[in-house]
mmCIF file of C-alpha atoms in Angstrom:
data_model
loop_
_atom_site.group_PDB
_atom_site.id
_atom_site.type_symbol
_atom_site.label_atom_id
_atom_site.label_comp_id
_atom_site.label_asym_id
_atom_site.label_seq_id
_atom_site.Cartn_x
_atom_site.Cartn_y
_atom_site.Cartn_z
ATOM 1 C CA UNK A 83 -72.365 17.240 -157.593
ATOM 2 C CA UNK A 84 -71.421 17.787 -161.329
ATOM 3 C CA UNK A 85 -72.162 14.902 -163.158
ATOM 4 C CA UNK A 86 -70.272 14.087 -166.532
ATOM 5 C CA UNK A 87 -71.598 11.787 -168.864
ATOM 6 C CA UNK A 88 -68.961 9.569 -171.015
ATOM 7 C CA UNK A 89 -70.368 11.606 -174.200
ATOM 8 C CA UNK A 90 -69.349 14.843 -172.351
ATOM 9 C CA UNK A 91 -66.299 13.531 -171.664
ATOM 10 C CA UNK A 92 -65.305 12.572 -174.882
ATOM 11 C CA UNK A 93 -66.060 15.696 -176.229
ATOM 12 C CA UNK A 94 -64.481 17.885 -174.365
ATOM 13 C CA UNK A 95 -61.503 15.608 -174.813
ATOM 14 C CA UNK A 96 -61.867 16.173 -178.433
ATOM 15 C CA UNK A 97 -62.424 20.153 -178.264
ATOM 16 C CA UNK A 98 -59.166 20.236 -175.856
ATOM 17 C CA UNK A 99 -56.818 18.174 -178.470
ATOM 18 C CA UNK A 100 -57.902 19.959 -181.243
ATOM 19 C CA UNK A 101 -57.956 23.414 -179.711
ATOM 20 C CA UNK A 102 -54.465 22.852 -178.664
ATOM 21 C CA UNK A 103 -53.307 21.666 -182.204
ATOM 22 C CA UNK A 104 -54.951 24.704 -183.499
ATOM 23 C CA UNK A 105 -53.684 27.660 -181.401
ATOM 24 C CA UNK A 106 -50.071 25.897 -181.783
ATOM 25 C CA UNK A 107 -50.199 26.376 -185.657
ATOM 26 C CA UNK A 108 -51.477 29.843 -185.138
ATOM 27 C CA UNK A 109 -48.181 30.691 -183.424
ATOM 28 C CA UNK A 110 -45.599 28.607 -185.263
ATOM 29 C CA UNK A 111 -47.465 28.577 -188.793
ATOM 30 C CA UNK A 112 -45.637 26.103 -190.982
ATOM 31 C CA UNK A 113 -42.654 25.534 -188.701
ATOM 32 C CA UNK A 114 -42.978 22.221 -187.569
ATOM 33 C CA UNK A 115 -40.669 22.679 -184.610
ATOM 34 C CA UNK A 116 -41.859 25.810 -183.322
ATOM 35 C CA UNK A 117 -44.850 23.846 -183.597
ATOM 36 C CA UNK A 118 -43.860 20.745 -181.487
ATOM 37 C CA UNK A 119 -42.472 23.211 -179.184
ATOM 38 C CA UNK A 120 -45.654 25.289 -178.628
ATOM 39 C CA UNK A 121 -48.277 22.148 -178.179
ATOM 40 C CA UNK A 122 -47.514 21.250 -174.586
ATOM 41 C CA UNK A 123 -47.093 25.006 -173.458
ATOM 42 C CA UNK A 124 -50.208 25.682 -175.316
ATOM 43 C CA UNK A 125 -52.202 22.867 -174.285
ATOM 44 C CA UNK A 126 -51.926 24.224 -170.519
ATOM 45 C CA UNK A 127 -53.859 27.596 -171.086
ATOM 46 C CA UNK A 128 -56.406 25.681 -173.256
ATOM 47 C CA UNK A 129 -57.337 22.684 -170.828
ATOM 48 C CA UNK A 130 -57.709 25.052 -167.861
ATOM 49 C CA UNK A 131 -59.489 27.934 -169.935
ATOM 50 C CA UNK A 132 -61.713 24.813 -171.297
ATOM 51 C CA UNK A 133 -62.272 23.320 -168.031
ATOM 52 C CA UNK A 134 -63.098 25.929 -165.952
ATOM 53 C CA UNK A 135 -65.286 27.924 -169.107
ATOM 54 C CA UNK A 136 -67.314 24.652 -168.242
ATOM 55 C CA UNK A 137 -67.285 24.058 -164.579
ATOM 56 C CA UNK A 138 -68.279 28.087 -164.309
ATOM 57 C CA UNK A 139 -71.275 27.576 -166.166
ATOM 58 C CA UNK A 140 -71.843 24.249 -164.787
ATOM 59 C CA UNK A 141 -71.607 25.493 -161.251
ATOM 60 C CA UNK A 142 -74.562 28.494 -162.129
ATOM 61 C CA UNK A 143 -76.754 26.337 -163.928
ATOM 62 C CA UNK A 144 -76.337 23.835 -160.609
ATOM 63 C CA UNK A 145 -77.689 26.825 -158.591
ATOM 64 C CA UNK A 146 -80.772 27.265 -160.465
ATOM 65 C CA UNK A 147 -81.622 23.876 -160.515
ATOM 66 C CA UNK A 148 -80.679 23.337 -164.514
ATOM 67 C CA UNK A 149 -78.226 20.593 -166.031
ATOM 68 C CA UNK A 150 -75.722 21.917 -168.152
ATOM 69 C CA UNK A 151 -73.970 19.805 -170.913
ATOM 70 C CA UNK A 152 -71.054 20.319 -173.407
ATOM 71 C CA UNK A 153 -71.721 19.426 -176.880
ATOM 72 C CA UNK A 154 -69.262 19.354 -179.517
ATOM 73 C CA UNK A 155 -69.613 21.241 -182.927
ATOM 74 C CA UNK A 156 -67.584 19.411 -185.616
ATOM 75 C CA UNK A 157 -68.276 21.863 -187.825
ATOM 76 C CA UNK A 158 -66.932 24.649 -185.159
ATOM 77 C CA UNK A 159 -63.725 22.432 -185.055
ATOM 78 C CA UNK A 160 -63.160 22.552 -188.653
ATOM 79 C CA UNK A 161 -63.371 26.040 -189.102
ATOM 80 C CA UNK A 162 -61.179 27.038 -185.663
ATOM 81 C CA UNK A 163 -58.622 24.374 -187.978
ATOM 82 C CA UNK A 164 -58.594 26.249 -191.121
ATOM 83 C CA UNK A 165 -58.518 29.505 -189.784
ATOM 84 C CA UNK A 166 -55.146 28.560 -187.492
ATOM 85 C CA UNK A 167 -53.631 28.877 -190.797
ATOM 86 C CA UNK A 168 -53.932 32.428 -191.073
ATOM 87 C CA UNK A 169 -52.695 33.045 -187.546
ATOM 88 C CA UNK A 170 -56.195 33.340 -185.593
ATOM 89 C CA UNK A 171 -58.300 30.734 -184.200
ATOM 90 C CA UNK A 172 -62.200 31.262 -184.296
ATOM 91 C CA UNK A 173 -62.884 28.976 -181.825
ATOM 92 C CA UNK A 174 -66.148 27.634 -181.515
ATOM 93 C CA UNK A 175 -65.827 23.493 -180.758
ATOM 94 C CA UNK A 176 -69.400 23.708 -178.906
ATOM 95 C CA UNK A 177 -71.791 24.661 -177.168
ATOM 96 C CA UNK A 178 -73.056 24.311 -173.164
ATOM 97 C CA UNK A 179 -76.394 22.820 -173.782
ATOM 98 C CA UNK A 180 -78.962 23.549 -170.720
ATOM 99 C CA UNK A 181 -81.465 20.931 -170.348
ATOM 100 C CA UNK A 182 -84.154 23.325 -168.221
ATOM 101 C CA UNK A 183 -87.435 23.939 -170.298
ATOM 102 C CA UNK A 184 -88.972 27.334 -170.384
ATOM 103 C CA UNK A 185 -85.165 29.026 -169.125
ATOM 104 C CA UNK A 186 -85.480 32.709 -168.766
ATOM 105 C CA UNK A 187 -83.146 34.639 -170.359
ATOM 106 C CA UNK A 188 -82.441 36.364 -167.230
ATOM 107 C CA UNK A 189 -80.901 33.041 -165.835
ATOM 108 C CA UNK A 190 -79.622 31.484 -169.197
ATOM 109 C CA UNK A 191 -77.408 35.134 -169.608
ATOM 110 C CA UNK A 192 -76.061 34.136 -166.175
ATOM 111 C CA UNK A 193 -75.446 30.889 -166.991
ATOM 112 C CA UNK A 194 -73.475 32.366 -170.065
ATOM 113 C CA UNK A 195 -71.274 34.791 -168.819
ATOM 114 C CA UNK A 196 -69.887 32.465 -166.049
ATOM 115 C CA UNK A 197 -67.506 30.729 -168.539
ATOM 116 C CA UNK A 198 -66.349 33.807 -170.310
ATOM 117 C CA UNK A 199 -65.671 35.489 -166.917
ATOM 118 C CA UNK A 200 -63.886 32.436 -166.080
ATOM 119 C CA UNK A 201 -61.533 32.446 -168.742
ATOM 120 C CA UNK A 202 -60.743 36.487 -167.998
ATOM 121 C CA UNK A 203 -60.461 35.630 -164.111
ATOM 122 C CA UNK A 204 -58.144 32.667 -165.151
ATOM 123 C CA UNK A 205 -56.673 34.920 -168.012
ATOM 124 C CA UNK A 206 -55.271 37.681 -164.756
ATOM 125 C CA UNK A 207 -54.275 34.823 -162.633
ATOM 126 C CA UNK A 208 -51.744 33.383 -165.600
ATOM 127 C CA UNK A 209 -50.288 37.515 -166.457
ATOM 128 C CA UNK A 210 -50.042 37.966 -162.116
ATOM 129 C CA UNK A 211 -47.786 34.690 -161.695
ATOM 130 C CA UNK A 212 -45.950 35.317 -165.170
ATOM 131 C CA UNK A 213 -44.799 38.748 -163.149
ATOM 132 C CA UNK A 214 -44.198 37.269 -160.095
ATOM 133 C CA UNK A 215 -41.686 34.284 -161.743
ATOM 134 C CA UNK A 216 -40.127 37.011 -164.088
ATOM 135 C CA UNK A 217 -37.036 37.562 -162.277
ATOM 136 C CA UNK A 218 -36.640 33.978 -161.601
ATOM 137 C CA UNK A 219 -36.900 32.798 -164.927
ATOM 138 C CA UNK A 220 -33.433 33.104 -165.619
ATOM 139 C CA UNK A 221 -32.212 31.293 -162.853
ATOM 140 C CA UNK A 222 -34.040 28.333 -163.539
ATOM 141 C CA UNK A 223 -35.282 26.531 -166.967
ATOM 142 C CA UNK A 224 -38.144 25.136 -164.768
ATOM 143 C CA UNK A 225 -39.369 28.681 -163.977
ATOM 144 C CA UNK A 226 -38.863 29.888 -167.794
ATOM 145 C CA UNK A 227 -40.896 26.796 -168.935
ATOM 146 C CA UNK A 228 -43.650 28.363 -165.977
ATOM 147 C CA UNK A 229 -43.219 31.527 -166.942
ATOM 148 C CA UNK A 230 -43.818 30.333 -171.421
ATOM 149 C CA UNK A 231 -46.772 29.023 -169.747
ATOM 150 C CA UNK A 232 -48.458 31.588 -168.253
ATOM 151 C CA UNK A 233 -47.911 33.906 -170.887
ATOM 152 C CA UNK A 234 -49.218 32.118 -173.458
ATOM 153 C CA UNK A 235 -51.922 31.206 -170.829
ATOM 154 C CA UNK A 236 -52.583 34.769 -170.673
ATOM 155 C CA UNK A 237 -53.045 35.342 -174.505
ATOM 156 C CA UNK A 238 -54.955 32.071 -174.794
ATOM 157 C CA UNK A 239 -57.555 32.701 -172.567
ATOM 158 C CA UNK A 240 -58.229 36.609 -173.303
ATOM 159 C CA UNK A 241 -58.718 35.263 -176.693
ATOM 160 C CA UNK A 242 -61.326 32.605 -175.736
ATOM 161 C CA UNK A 243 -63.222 35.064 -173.601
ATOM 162 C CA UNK A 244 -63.227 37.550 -175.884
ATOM 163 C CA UNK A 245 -64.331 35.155 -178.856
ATOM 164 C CA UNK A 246 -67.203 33.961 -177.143
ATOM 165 C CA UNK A 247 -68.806 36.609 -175.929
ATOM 166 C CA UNK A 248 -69.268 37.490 -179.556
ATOM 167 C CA UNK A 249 -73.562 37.641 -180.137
ATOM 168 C CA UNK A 250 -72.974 35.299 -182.840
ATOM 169 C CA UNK A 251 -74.933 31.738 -183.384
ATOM 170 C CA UNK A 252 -74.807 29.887 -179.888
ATOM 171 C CA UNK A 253 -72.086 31.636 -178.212
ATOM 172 C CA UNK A 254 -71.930 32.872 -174.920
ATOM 173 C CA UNK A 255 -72.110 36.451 -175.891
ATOM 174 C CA UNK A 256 -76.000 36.218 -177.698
ATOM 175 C CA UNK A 257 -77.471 34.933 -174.386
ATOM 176 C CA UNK A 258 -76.031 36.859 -172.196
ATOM 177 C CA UNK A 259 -77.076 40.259 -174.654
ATOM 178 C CA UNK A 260 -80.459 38.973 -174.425
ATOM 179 C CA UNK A 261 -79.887 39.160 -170.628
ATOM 180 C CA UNK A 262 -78.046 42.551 -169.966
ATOM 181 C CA UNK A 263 -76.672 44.717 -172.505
ATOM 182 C CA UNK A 264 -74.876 46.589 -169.881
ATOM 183 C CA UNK A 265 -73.157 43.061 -168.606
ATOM 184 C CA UNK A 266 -71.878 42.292 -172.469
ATOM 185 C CA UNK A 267 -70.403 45.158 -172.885
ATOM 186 C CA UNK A 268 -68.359 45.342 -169.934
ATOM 187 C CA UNK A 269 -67.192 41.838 -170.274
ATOM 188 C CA UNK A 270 -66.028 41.919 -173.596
ATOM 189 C CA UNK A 271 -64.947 45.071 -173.155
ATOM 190 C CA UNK A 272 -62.494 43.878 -170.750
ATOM 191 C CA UNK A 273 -61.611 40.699 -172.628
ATOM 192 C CA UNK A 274 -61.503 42.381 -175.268
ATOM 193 C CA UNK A 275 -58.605 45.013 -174.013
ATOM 194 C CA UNK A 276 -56.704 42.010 -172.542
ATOM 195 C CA UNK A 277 -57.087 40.350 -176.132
ATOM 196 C CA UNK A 278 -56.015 43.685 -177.752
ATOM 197 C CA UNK A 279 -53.082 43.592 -175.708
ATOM 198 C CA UNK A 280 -51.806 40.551 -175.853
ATOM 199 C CA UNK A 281 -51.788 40.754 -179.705
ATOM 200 C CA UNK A 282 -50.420 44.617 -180.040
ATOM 201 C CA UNK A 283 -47.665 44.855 -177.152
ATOM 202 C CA UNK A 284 -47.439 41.074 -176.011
ATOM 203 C CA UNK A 285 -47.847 39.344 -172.712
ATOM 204 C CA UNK A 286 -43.971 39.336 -172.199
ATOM 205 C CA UNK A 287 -43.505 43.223 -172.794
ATOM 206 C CA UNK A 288 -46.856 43.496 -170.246
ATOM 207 C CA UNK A 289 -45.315 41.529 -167.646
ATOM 208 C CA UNK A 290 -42.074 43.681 -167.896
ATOM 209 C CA UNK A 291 -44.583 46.897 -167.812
ATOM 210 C CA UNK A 292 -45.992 45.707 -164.573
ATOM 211 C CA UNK A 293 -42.436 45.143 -163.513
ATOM 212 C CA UNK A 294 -41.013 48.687 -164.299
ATOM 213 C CA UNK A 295 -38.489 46.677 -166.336
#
């Protein structure tokens, strides 16, 4: 059973909001409307890239007998704020704190890489339904709002994934180098391709690759 304390809660409430607010100015900069018009299609990709970063590693830590708990970083929050203003997010909001004493790092790098590999698992699953709604989209303003989504889910997500496998401070990606070197470079390689793409061809001009458009 994955138990949630209120202080969890909260937090990740926090991280989500703020997250959202902050990838939104890194696409629409000082344009207040493109802005408005971003938040809701960007809040999608960052509560389910949030939520499931967290369940994943929740879930692992569950099956080696370890509680796992988000905590926020208010200074993380600050910094993924300022830096939207120069059109990329380093987003660090927190950390997934582990309460097991004595954790090896063989089991805390497993732990770690869960969320990442959620977010790039999630990340395939928004580009794959963006290409399957792509010839609908302009039939229907439902399916083009779907299709926004997913897209930007796409980006958002290869991003997070990428970012914290970094082997910086408490992110994902130090544990899980202590673990396996081999591992970290394999996942960020990926996420970091997806990232790479998203920014230098776009998730729209991807889609229409897959498409033969």
């Amino acid at each position: 059973m994955l138990e949630t304390s209120n202080d969890e809660v909260r937090d990740l409430i926090i991280s989500f909001i703020v997250l959202s607010i902050c990838f939104s100015i890194a696409t629409a900069g000082f344009n207040v409307k493109a802005f408005i018009s971003n938040l809701p299609i960007v809040m999608v990709g960052v509560a389910l890239g949030s939520l499931l970063h967290e369940l994943g590693q929740r879930y692992v830590a569950m099956k080696y007998g370890c509680h796992a708990e988000f905590k926020l970083w208010p200074l993380g929050l600050v910094i993924a704020f300022v830096t939207s203003f120069f059109g990329v997010v380093f987003a660090s909001p927190g950390t997934t704190k582990i309460s097991e004493d004595n954790l090896t790092d063989d089991i805390y790098g497993k732990i770690s890489v869960a969320g990442p590999m959620a977010n790039i698992v999630l990340a395939l699953v928004f580009i794959i339904i963006a290409a399957l709604i792509y010839p609908l989209k302009v039939h229907s303003d439902i399916f083009h709002l779907l299709y926004l989504i997913c897209t930007v889910g796409f980006s958002v997500n290869s991003f997070l994934a990428t970012f914290n496998l970094f082997p910086i401070y408490s992110l994902d990606g130090t544990k899980v180098m202590k673990w396996s070197v081999g591992v970290w470079i394999v996942t960020i390689a990926i996420a970091g391709i997806m990232m790479l793409i998203s920014i230098s061809i776009g998730p729209e001009n991807m889609v229409q690759l897959l498409m033969g458009v």
